[in-house]
Coordinates of C-alpha atoms (C1' of nucleotides) in Angstrom, one line a residue:
Chain A
M12 CA -11.3 33.4 30.9
N13 CA -9.8 34.6 27.5
T14 CA -6.1 35.9 27.8
P15 CA -6.8 38.6 25.3
N16 CA -4.2 39.9 22.5
R17 CA -1.4 37.8 23.5
S18 CA 1.7 39.2 21.7
T19 CA 2.7 35.9 20.1
A20 CA 0.1 34.7 17.8
E21 CA -2.2 32.9 19.7
P22 CA -3.4 29.6 18.2
L23 CA -1.8 26.9 20.5
A24 CA -4.0 23.9 21.7
N25 CA -1.6 21.3 22.8
G26 CA 1.6 22.9 22.3
H27 CA 2.2 23.7 18.9
P28 CA 0.4 25.8 16.3
T29 CA -2.8 24.7 14.4
R30 CA -1.2 24.3 11.3
E31 CA 1.0 21.9 12.7
R32 CA -1.4 20.1 14.6
I33 CA -3.5 19.5 11.5
L34 CA -0.5 18.2 9.7
D35 CA 0.3 15.9 12.3
A36 CA -3.2 14.6 12.6
A37 CA -3.6 14.1 8.9
E38 CA -0.2 12.3 8.6
E39 CA -1.4 9.6 11.3
L40 CA -5.0 9.1 9.6
F41 CA -3.5 9.0 5.9
A42 CA -1.2 6.3 7.1
I43 CA -3.6 4.2 9.0
K44 CA -6.8 4.4 7.0
T45 CA -5.3 5.6 3.5
Y46 CA -5.9 9.1 1.7
E47 CA -9.7 8.2 0.6
G48 CA -10.5 6.2 3.8
V49 CA -10.3 9.5 6.1
S50 CA -12.2 12.5 5.8
V51 CA -11.2 16.1 6.6
R52 CA -13.9 16.2 9.4
Q53 CA -12.2 13.3 11.2
I54 CA -8.8 14.7 10.7
M55 CA -9.9 18.2 11.9
S56 CA -11.5 16.3 14.8
K57 CA -8.4 14.6 15.7
A58 CA -6.6 17.9 15.5
E59 CA -9.0 19.6 18.0
A60 CA -10.0 22.2 15.4
D61 CA -13.0 23.5 13.2
V62 CA -13.2 21.8 9.7
S63 CA -13.2 25.0 8.1
L64 CA -9.7 25.8 9.3
A65 CA -8.3 22.8 6.8
Y66 CA -9.5 25.1 4.0
Y67 CA -7.9 28.3 5.7
H68 CA -4.2 26.5 6.1
F69 CA -4.6 24.3 3.0
K70 CA -6.0 24.8 -0.4
S71 CA -7.8 21.4 -0.3
K72 CA -7.7 17.6 0.9
R73 CA -5.2 16.8 -1.6
D74 CA -3.1 19.9 -1.1
L75 CA -3.0 18.8 2.7
F76 CA -1.8 15.5 1.5
D77 CA 1.1 17.0 -0.5
Q78 CA 2.3 19.2 2.5
V79 CA 2.4 16.1 4.8
M80 CA 4.6 14.4 2.3
L81 CA 6.8 17.3 1.7
R82 CA 7.2 18.2 5.5
R83 CA 9.5 15.4 6.5
A84 CA 11.0 14.2 2.7
A85 CA 13.9 17.0 3.1
H86 CA 15.1 16.1 6.2
L87 CA 15.1 12.5 5.4
N88 CA 17.2 13.1 1.8
E89 CA 19.4 15.3 3.9
I90 CA 20.4 13.0 6.7
R91 CA 21.0 10.0 4.1
L92 CA 23.1 12.4 1.6
D93 CA 25.2 13.1 4.8
A94 CA 25.7 9.7 5.8
L95 CA 26.9 8.8 2.1
R96 CA 29.4 11.9 1.8
A97 CA 30.8 10.7 5.2
V98 CA 31.5 7.4 4.1
E99 CA 33.0 8.9 0.8
Q100 CA 35.3 10.8 2.8
R101 CA 36.6 7.7 4.8
H102 CA 37.8 6.8 1.3
P103 CA 39.3 9.3 -0.2
D104 CA 41.2 7.1 -2.7
D105 CA 39.5 3.8 -3.0
A106 CA 35.6 3.0 -3.6
P107 CA 33.6 2.5 -0.4
T108 CA 32.3 -0.9 0.2
V109 CA 28.8 -2.2 -1.0
E110 CA 27.9 -2.6 2.5
E111 CA 28.9 0.8 3.7
I112 CA 27.0 2.3 0.9
I113 CA 23.9 0.4 1.6
D114 CA 24.3 1.1 5.4
A115 CA 24.5 4.9 4.5
F116 CA 21.2 4.4 2.6
T117 CA 19.2 2.4 5.3
H118 CA 20.7 3.2 8.7
P119 CA 19.9 6.8 9.3
L120 CA 16.0 6.2 8.3
L121 CA 15.9 2.9 10.4
E122 CA 17.6 4.7 13.2
L123 CA 15.1 7.3 13.2
L124 CA 12.3 5.0 13.4
R125 CA 14.0 3.2 16.2
N126 CA 15.1 6.6 18.4
Q127 CA 11.9 8.8 17.5
H128 CA 9.5 6.0 16.9
D129 CA 6.5 7.9 17.8
E130 CA 7.5 11.2 15.6
W131 CA 8.3 9.4 12.5
Q132 CA 6.2 6.3 12.5
Y133 CA 3.2 7.3 10.6
Y134 CA 5.4 9.1 8.0
F135 CA 7.1 6.0 7.2
R136 CA 3.8 3.8 7.0
L137 CA 2.6 6.5 4.6
V138 CA 5.7 6.4 2.4
A139 CA 5.3 2.5 2.5
N140 CA 1.9 2.5 1.2
I141 CA 2.7 4.9 -1.5
N142 CA 5.5 3.2 -2.8
S143 CA 3.8 0.0 -3.3
S144 CA 0.8 1.7 -5.2
A145 CA 0.5 1.8 -9.0
E146 CA -1.6 4.8 -8.7
W147 CA 0.9 7.0 -6.9
G148 CA 4.1 5.1 -6.4
G149 CA 5.7 5.6 -9.8
E150 CA 5.1 9.3 -9.6
L151 CA 5.4 10.4 -5.9
M152 CA 8.3 8.3 -5.0
T153 CA 10.0 9.7 -7.9
R154 CA 9.1 13.2 -7.1
Y155 CA 10.6 13.2 -3.5
F156 CA 13.2 10.7 -3.5
D157 CA 14.9 10.1 -6.9
P158 CA 17.6 12.5 -6.9
L159 CA 19.0 11.2 -3.4
V160 CA 18.4 7.5 -4.9
S161 CA 20.4 8.3 -8.1
R162 CA 22.9 9.5 -6.1
F163 CA 23.6 6.5 -4.3
I164 CA 23.2 4.3 -7.5
E165 CA 26.1 6.4 -8.6
A166 CA 28.0 5.3 -5.4
L167 CA 27.1 1.6 -6.1
R168 CA 28.2 1.9 -9.8
K169 CA 31.7 3.0 -8.7
A170 CA 31.7 0.3 -5.9
L171 CA 30.9 -2.4 -8.7
P172 CA 32.7 -1.2 -11.6
D173 CA 31.9 -4.4 -13.8
S174 CA 28.2 -4.1 -13.2
T175 CA 25.6 -3.5 -16.2
D176 CA 23.1 -0.6 -15.3
E177 CA 20.3 -3.0 -15.7
D178 CA 21.5 -5.5 -13.2
L179 CA 22.1 -2.2 -10.7
Y180 CA 18.6 -0.9 -11.1
W181 CA 17.0 -4.2 -10.6
S182 CA 19.3 -4.8 -7.5
Y183 CA 18.3 -1.5 -6.0
H184 CA 14.5 -2.3 -6.8
I185 CA 15.1 -5.4 -4.7
L186 CA 16.4 -3.2 -1.7
S187 CA 13.3 -0.6 -2.0
G188 CA 11.1 -3.3 -1.6
A189 CA 12.8 -4.8 1.3
L190 CA 13.1 -1.3 3.0
T191 CA 9.6 -0.1 2.6
L192 CA 8.2 -3.1 3.7
T193 CA 10.4 -2.9 6.6
I194 CA 9.4 0.8 7.8
A195 CA 5.6 -0.3 7.2
E196 CA 5.9 -2.3 10.4
T197 CA 2.9 -4.7 9.5
G198 CA 3.4 -7.0 12.5
R199 CA 3.3 -9.8 9.6
L200 CA 6.8 -11.1 10.6
D201 CA 5.4 -11.7 14.3
N202 CA 2.5 -13.7 13.3
L203 CA 4.7 -15.9 10.7
S204 CA 7.5 -16.3 13.3
G205 CA 5.2 -16.8 16.2
G206 CA 6.8 -14.3 18.1
I207 CA 10.4 -15.0 17.4
C208 CA 10.7 -11.8 15.3
H209 CA 9.1 -8.5 15.7
S210 CA 8.4 -6.0 12.9
D211 CA 9.4 -3.1 15.1
D212 CA 12.8 -4.3 16.1
M213 CA 14.7 -2.2 14.1
D214 CA 18.2 -3.3 15.5
G215 CA 17.5 -6.7 14.1
I216 CA 17.1 -5.5 10.5
I217 CA 19.6 -2.4 11.1
E218 CA 22.5 -5.3 11.3
R219 CA 20.7 -7.6 8.6
M220 CA 19.8 -5.7 5.9
P221 CA 23.3 -4.2 4.6
R222 CA 24.8 -7.7 4.7
F223 CA 21.9 -9.4 3.0
V224 CA 21.7 -6.8 0.5
A225 CA 25.4 -6.1 -0.2
A226 CA 25.7 -10.1 -1.0
G227 CA 22.8 -9.7 -3.5
F228 CA 24.4 -6.8 -5.3
R229 CA 27.6 -8.4 -5.3
E230 CA 26.0 -11.7 -6.9
L231 CA 24.3 -9.6 -9.5
C232 CA 26.7 -7.0 -10.0
S233 CA 30.1 -8.5 -10.5
K234 CA 31.8 -9.8 -13.6
K235 CA 32.6 -13.5 -12.3
S236 CA 28.7 -14.1 -12.2
R237 CA 27.8 -13.5 -15.9
Chain B
M188 CA -35.5 -8.8 -28.4
N189 CA -35.0 -11.2 -25.3
T190 CA -34.2 -14.8 -26.0
P191 CA -36.7 -16.3 -23.2
N192 CA -36.0 -19.2 -20.9
R193 CA -32.6 -20.4 -22.0
S194 CA -31.8 -23.7 -20.8
T195 CA -28.5 -22.6 -19.4
A196 CA -29.0 -19.8 -16.5
E197 CA -29.3 -16.8 -18.0
P198 CA -27.2 -14.3 -16.5
L199 CA -24.4 -13.5 -19.1
A200 CA -23.4 -9.9 -20.0
N201 CA -20.2 -10.0 -21.8
G202 CA -19.5 -13.7 -21.6
H203 CA -19.6 -14.6 -17.8
P204 CA -22.1 -14.6 -15.2
T205 CA -23.0 -11.5 -13.1
R206 CA -21.3 -12.5 -9.8
E207 CA -17.9 -13.1 -11.7
R208 CA -18.3 -9.7 -13.3
I209 CA -18.8 -8.4 -10.0
L210 CA -15.8 -9.6 -8.8
D211 CA -13.9 -8.6 -11.9
A212 CA -14.6 -5.2 -11.6
A213 CA -14.3 -5.2 -7.8
E214 CA -10.6 -6.7 -8.4
E215 CA -9.6 -4.0 -10.7
L216 CA -11.2 -1.3 -8.8
F217 CA -9.9 -2.1 -5.1
A218 CA -6.4 -2.6 -7.0
I219 CA -6.1 0.9 -8.5
K220 CA -8.1 3.1 -5.9
T221 CA -7.9 1.2 -2.5
Y222 CA -10.9 -0.1 -0.7
E223 CA -12.2 3.0 0.7
G224 CA -11.5 5.0 -2.5
V225 CA -14.1 2.8 -4.3
S226 CA -17.8 2.9 -3.9
V227 CA -20.1 -0.2 -4.5
R228 CA -21.8 2.1 -7.2
Q229 CA -18.7 2.4 -9.2
I230 CA -17.7 -1.2 -8.9
M231 CA -21.5 -1.9 -10.2
S232 CA -21.3 0.5 -13.0
K233 CA -17.9 -1.1 -14.2
A234 CA -19.7 -4.5 -13.9
E235 CA -22.5 -3.4 -15.9
A236 CA -25.1 -4.4 -13.3
D237 CA -27.7 -2.4 -10.7
V238 CA -26.2 -1.6 -7.4
S239 CA -28.8 -3.7 -5.6
L240 CA -27.1 -6.9 -7.1
A241 CA -23.9 -6.3 -5.2
Y242 CA -26.0 -7.1 -2.0
Y243 CA -27.9 -9.9 -3.5
H244 CA -24.9 -11.7 -4.4
F245 CA -22.5 -10.6 -1.4
K246 CA -23.2 -9.9 2.3
S247 CA -21.7 -6.2 2.2
K248 CA -18.7 -4.4 0.6
R249 CA -16.4 -5.9 2.9
D250 CA -17.7 -9.6 2.3
L251 CA -17.3 -8.4 -1.5
F252 CA -13.8 -7.4 -1.0
D253 CA -12.9 -11.1 0.9
Q254 CA -14.4 -12.8 -1.8
V255 CA -12.0 -11.0 -4.0
M256 CA -9.2 -12.0 -2.2
L257 CA -10.1 -15.7 -1.8
R258 CA -11.0 -16.4 -5.2
R259 CA -7.5 -16.5 -6.5
A260 CA -5.4 -17.2 -3.2
A261 CA -6.3 -21.0 -3.3
H262 CA -4.9 -21.5 -6.8
L263 CA -1.8 -19.4 -6.1
N264 CA -1.0 -21.5 -3.1
E265 CA -1.4 -24.6 -5.1
I266 CA 0.9 -24.0 -7.8
R267 CA 3.6 -22.6 -5.5
L268 CA 3.4 -25.7 -3.3
D269 CA 3.4 -27.8 -6.6
A270 CA 6.8 -26.2 -7.6
L271 CA 8.3 -26.7 -4.3
R272 CA 7.3 -30.4 -4.2
A273 CA 8.9 -30.7 -7.7
V274 CA 12.4 -29.4 -6.6
E275 CA 12.2 -31.8 -3.4
Q276 CA 11.6 -34.6 -5.8
R277 CA 14.4 -33.8 -7.9
H278 CA 16.8 -34.3 -4.5
P279 CA 15.8 -37.7 -3.1
D280 CA 18.7 -37.7 -0.8
D281 CA 20.1 -34.2 -0.5
A282 CA 18.5 -31.1 0.3
P283 CA 17.4 -28.7 -2.6
T284 CA 19.6 -25.6 -3.3
V285 CA 18.7 -22.1 -1.7
E286 CA 18.2 -21.0 -5.4
E287 CA 15.9 -23.6 -6.4
I288 CA 13.6 -23.0 -3.2
I289 CA 13.5 -19.4 -3.8
D290 CA 12.8 -20.0 -7.6
A291 CA 9.8 -22.2 -6.8
F292 CA 8.6 -19.5 -4.4
T293 CA 8.8 -16.7 -6.8
H294 CA 8.5 -18.2 -10.1
P295 CA 5.3 -19.4 -10.6
L296 CA 3.7 -16.2 -9.4
L297 CA 5.8 -14.1 -11.8
E298 CA 5.3 -16.3 -14.7
L299 CA 1.4 -16.0 -14.2
L300 CA 2.0 -12.1 -14.2
R301 CA 3.9 -12.4 -17.3
N302 CA 1.7 -15.0 -19.4
Q303 CA -1.7 -14.1 -18.3
H304 CA -1.1 -10.6 -17.4
D305 CA -4.6 -9.3 -18.2
E306 CA -6.1 -11.6 -15.8
W307 CA -4.0 -11.3 -12.6
Q308 CA -2.3 -7.8 -12.6
Y309 CA -5.0 -6.3 -10.6
Y310 CA -5.0 -9.1 -8.1
F311 CA -1.3 -8.9 -7.7
R312 CA -1.6 -5.2 -7.3
L313 CA -4.1 -5.6 -4.6
V314 CA -2.0 -8.0 -2.8
A315 CA 0.9 -5.7 -2.7
N316 CA -0.9 -2.8 -1.2
I317 CA -2.6 -5.0 1.6
N318 CA 1.2 -6.5 2.3
S319 CA 2.4 -2.9 3.1
S320 CA -0.4 -1.8 4.9
A321 CA -0.2 -1.8 8.8
E322 CA -4.0 -1.9 8.9
W323 CA -4.5 -4.9 7.1
G324 CA -1.0 -6.5 6.2
G325 CA -0.4 -8.4 9.3
E326 CA -3.8 -10.1 9.6
L327 CA -4.7 -11.0 6.0
M328 CA -1.4 -12.0 4.7
T329 CA -1.2 -14.3 7.4
R330 CA -4.7 -15.6 6.9
Y331 CA -4.4 -16.2 3.2
F332 CA -0.5 -17.1 2.6
D333 CA 1.2 -18.3 6.0
P334 CA 1.0 -21.9 5.6
L335 CA 2.6 -21.8 2.1
V336 CA 5.1 -19.5 3.4
S337 CA 6.0 -21.6 6.6
R338 CA 6.3 -24.8 4.3
F339 CA 8.8 -22.8 2.4
I340 CA 10.7 -21.6 5.4
E341 CA 11.0 -25.3 6.7
A342 CA 12.6 -26.1 3.2
L343 CA 14.9 -23.3 3.5
R344 CA 16.0 -24.4 7.0
K345 CA 16.9 -27.9 5.4
A346 CA 19.0 -26.1 3.0
L347 CA 20.9 -23.9 5.4
P348 CA 21.2 -26.2 8.6
D349 CA 23.4 -23.6 10.6
S350 CA 20.9 -20.7 10.6
T351 CA 19.2 -19.5 13.2
D352 CA 15.3 -19.1 13.1
E353 CA 15.6 -15.2 13.5
D354 CA 17.9 -14.8 10.9
L355 CA 15.9 -17.1 8.5
Y356 CA 12.7 -15.1 9.1
W357 CA 14.3 -11.9 8.6
S358 CA 15.6 -13.0 5.3
Y359 CA 12.4 -14.0 4.5
H360 CA 11.2 -10.6 5.2
I361 CA 13.3 -9.1 2.7
L362 CA 12.5 -11.5 0.2
S363 CA 8.7 -10.7 0.9
G364 CA 9.2 -7.1 0.4
A365 CA 11.2 -7.4 -2.7
L366 CA 8.5 -9.8 -4.2
T367 CA 5.5 -7.7 -3.2
L368 CA 6.8 -4.5 -4.8
T369 CA 7.7 -6.3 -7.9
I370 CA 4.1 -7.4 -8.3
A371 CA 2.8 -4.1 -7.8
E372 CA 4.4 -3.0 -11.1
T373 CA 4.5 0.7 -10.0
G374 CA 6.4 2.1 -13.1
R375 CA 8.9 3.7 -10.7
L376 CA 11.8 1.6 -11.8
D377 CA 11.0 2.9 -15.2
N378 CA 11.3 6.6 -14.1
L379 CA 14.3 5.9 -11.8
S380 CA 16.3 4.2 -14.6
G381 CA 15.3 6.6 -17.3
G382 CA 13.7 3.8 -19.3
I383 CA 16.4 1.2 -18.9
C384 CA 14.3 -0.9 -16.9
H385 CA 10.7 -1.8 -17.0
S386 CA 8.6 -2.6 -13.8
D387 CA 6.8 -5.1 -15.9
D388 CA 9.7 -6.9 -17.6
M389 CA 8.9 -10.0 -15.6
D390 CA 12.1 -11.9 -17.5
G391 CA 14.3 -9.4 -15.8
I392 CA 13.0 -10.1 -12.2
I393 CA 12.8 -13.8 -12.9
E394 CA 16.3 -14.5 -13.6
R395 CA 17.5 -12.2 -11.0
M396 CA 15.5 -12.8 -7.9
P397 CA 16.4 -16.0 -7.2
R398 CA 20.4 -15.4 -7.5
F399 CA 20.2 -12.1 -5.5
V400 CA 18.1 -13.3 -2.8
A401 CA 19.7 -16.7 -2.4
A402 CA 23.1 -14.8 -2.0
G403 CA 21.6 -12.9 0.5
F404 CA 20.1 -15.8 2.5
R405 CA 23.5 -17.6 2.5
E406 CA 25.2 -14.3 3.8
L407 CA 23.0 -14.3 6.8
C408 CA 22.1 -17.8 7.5
S409 CA 25.4 -19.7 7.1
K410 CA 27.9 -20.6 9.9
K411 CA 30.9 -18.9 8.8
S412 CA 29.5 -15.3 8.7
R413 CA 28.8 -15.3 12.6
Chain C
dG49 C1' -32.0 -12.5 -10.4
dT50 C1' -33.0 -8.1 -11.7
dC51 C1' -35.2 -3.7 -11.3
dT52 C1' -37.1 0.8 -9.0
dA53 C1' -37.2 4.0 -5.1
dT54 C1' -35.6 5.8 -1.3
dA55 C1' -33.9 6.0 3.9
dG56 C1' -30.4 8.0 6.5
dC57 C1' -26.0 9.7 6.6
dT58 C1' -21.3 11.5 5.4
dT59 C1' -18.8 14.1 2.4
dG60 C1' -15.5 18.1 0.2
dA61 C1' -16.0 22.7 0.2
dT62 C1' -17.6 27.6 1.1
dA63 C1' -20.1 32.1 2.8
dG64 C1' -20.1 35.6 6.0
dA65 C1' -20.1 36.6 11.2
dC66 C1' -16.7 38.1 14.6
Chain D
dG121 C1' -7.7 32.9 12.7
dT122 C1' -11.5 30.9 14.3
dC123 C1' -16.6 30.3 14.3
dT124 C1' -22.0 28.9 12.7
dA125 C1' -24.5 27.4 9.0
dT126 C1' -25.1 25.6 5.0
dC127 C1' -25.2 23.1 0.0
dA128 C1' -25.2 19.7 -3.4
dA129 C1' -23.5 15.5 -4.0
dG130 C1' -22.2 11.2 -3.1
dC131 C1' -22.3 7.1 0.1
dT132 C1' -24.0 1.9 2.2
dA133 C1' -27.6 -0.5 2.5
dT134 C1' -32.5 -2.5 2.1
dA135 C1' -37.7 -2.8 0.8
dG136 C1' -40.6 -4.3 -2.4
dA137 C1' -42.5 -5.2 -7.2
dC138 C1' -41.5 -8.3 -11.4

DNA sequence: GTCTATAGCTTGATAGAC
DNA sequence: GTCTATCAAGCTATAGAC
């Protein structure tokens, strides 16, 4: 019944190794039911592995959570930075427009949620929950995303040379709230609009977010308006 | 030691009756540590009352949560509706501006967070958490706030007669994300800006939110832009 | 309205065999 | 790497005396 001593390391159950299956299960359950709302047992049951293996692969429940967060953050920062660099290379002499910068900030992320929805939806929900948590939001978002965000703020400062830093950071705050609510896909918009709009319609927000937000930035961060 | 048979109903410990103290404690702990992250024991310990009293005053932990949410929602809806009515009465013939409507939507709430911070901060944090939760956001926000929100959408539709409903609802979605992140007061803006901005600076956002958001609405919801 | 006591269960984490 | 077995602690909720 058992295939003994496979040359590759054994532990595949539904395609990929145990450690990855644990991370997948944890990501989904943390996103849906919050960190405290899920037990290690429930996670391991979904991962189809024994409880004790959680503590073989990870130091603790909290360590498992951190590894869930880390797994996808690097890739996300990379593709968003690439998008910003691409925009800047299209403008060797002048500054890119605010729309272009906002689009580089939001598009890669929203496109991932559209094109690879099943793989990314729970991670994004998790980020949305964390971002609006007074307990964890301040610290964790800073740790995982601030270098990238600062890079974007810098680009926006160049595109809006008359702005004050205060206006710039508050404008970013508004963008951040709008973006994280979007990736939460709560379904509230569906209820409110009576079915006219859908939380998971990424095309709907991809085309609207940069225009809306760029207009807001220009209103707050231009000289004439002060 | 005991003052026997007071004429007013007895149960005061630090000023107000047990039921209110339980609601206060629950509100704060649910906001800080999430629903699942807090036990009834912890709540009752903070409320300085016995565990069993939770089940005398409320049906269950979940019922306690619902009562926490309900307690302040009515007042909030009332003052925001009053603000909208006041704006409309200043415009008996023409439509109010988008700024005025957005201000009526945001100002009463943010002013409460500024002027009565200690009393309202935990409720607002709780609302922020719920709003970005895929589990509860869709349903609960709809239940507590949608009649009011629909009323504001209606006012905005009049102020932006060339808009489509789809653009209107997506624009509201952006506003909603920005507002709920604001009332979460996570401190992330403080970290990101290196101390230039502060999450709890309500004046900072009160004066910026209507201008930023109104510019976004006009960009998306005007005829010329399509 | 408030207390004590307790039922019945789940939790995070570990020890030790294979 | 994976399993069985187990621990001490904490959990929601209720029954019943005062």
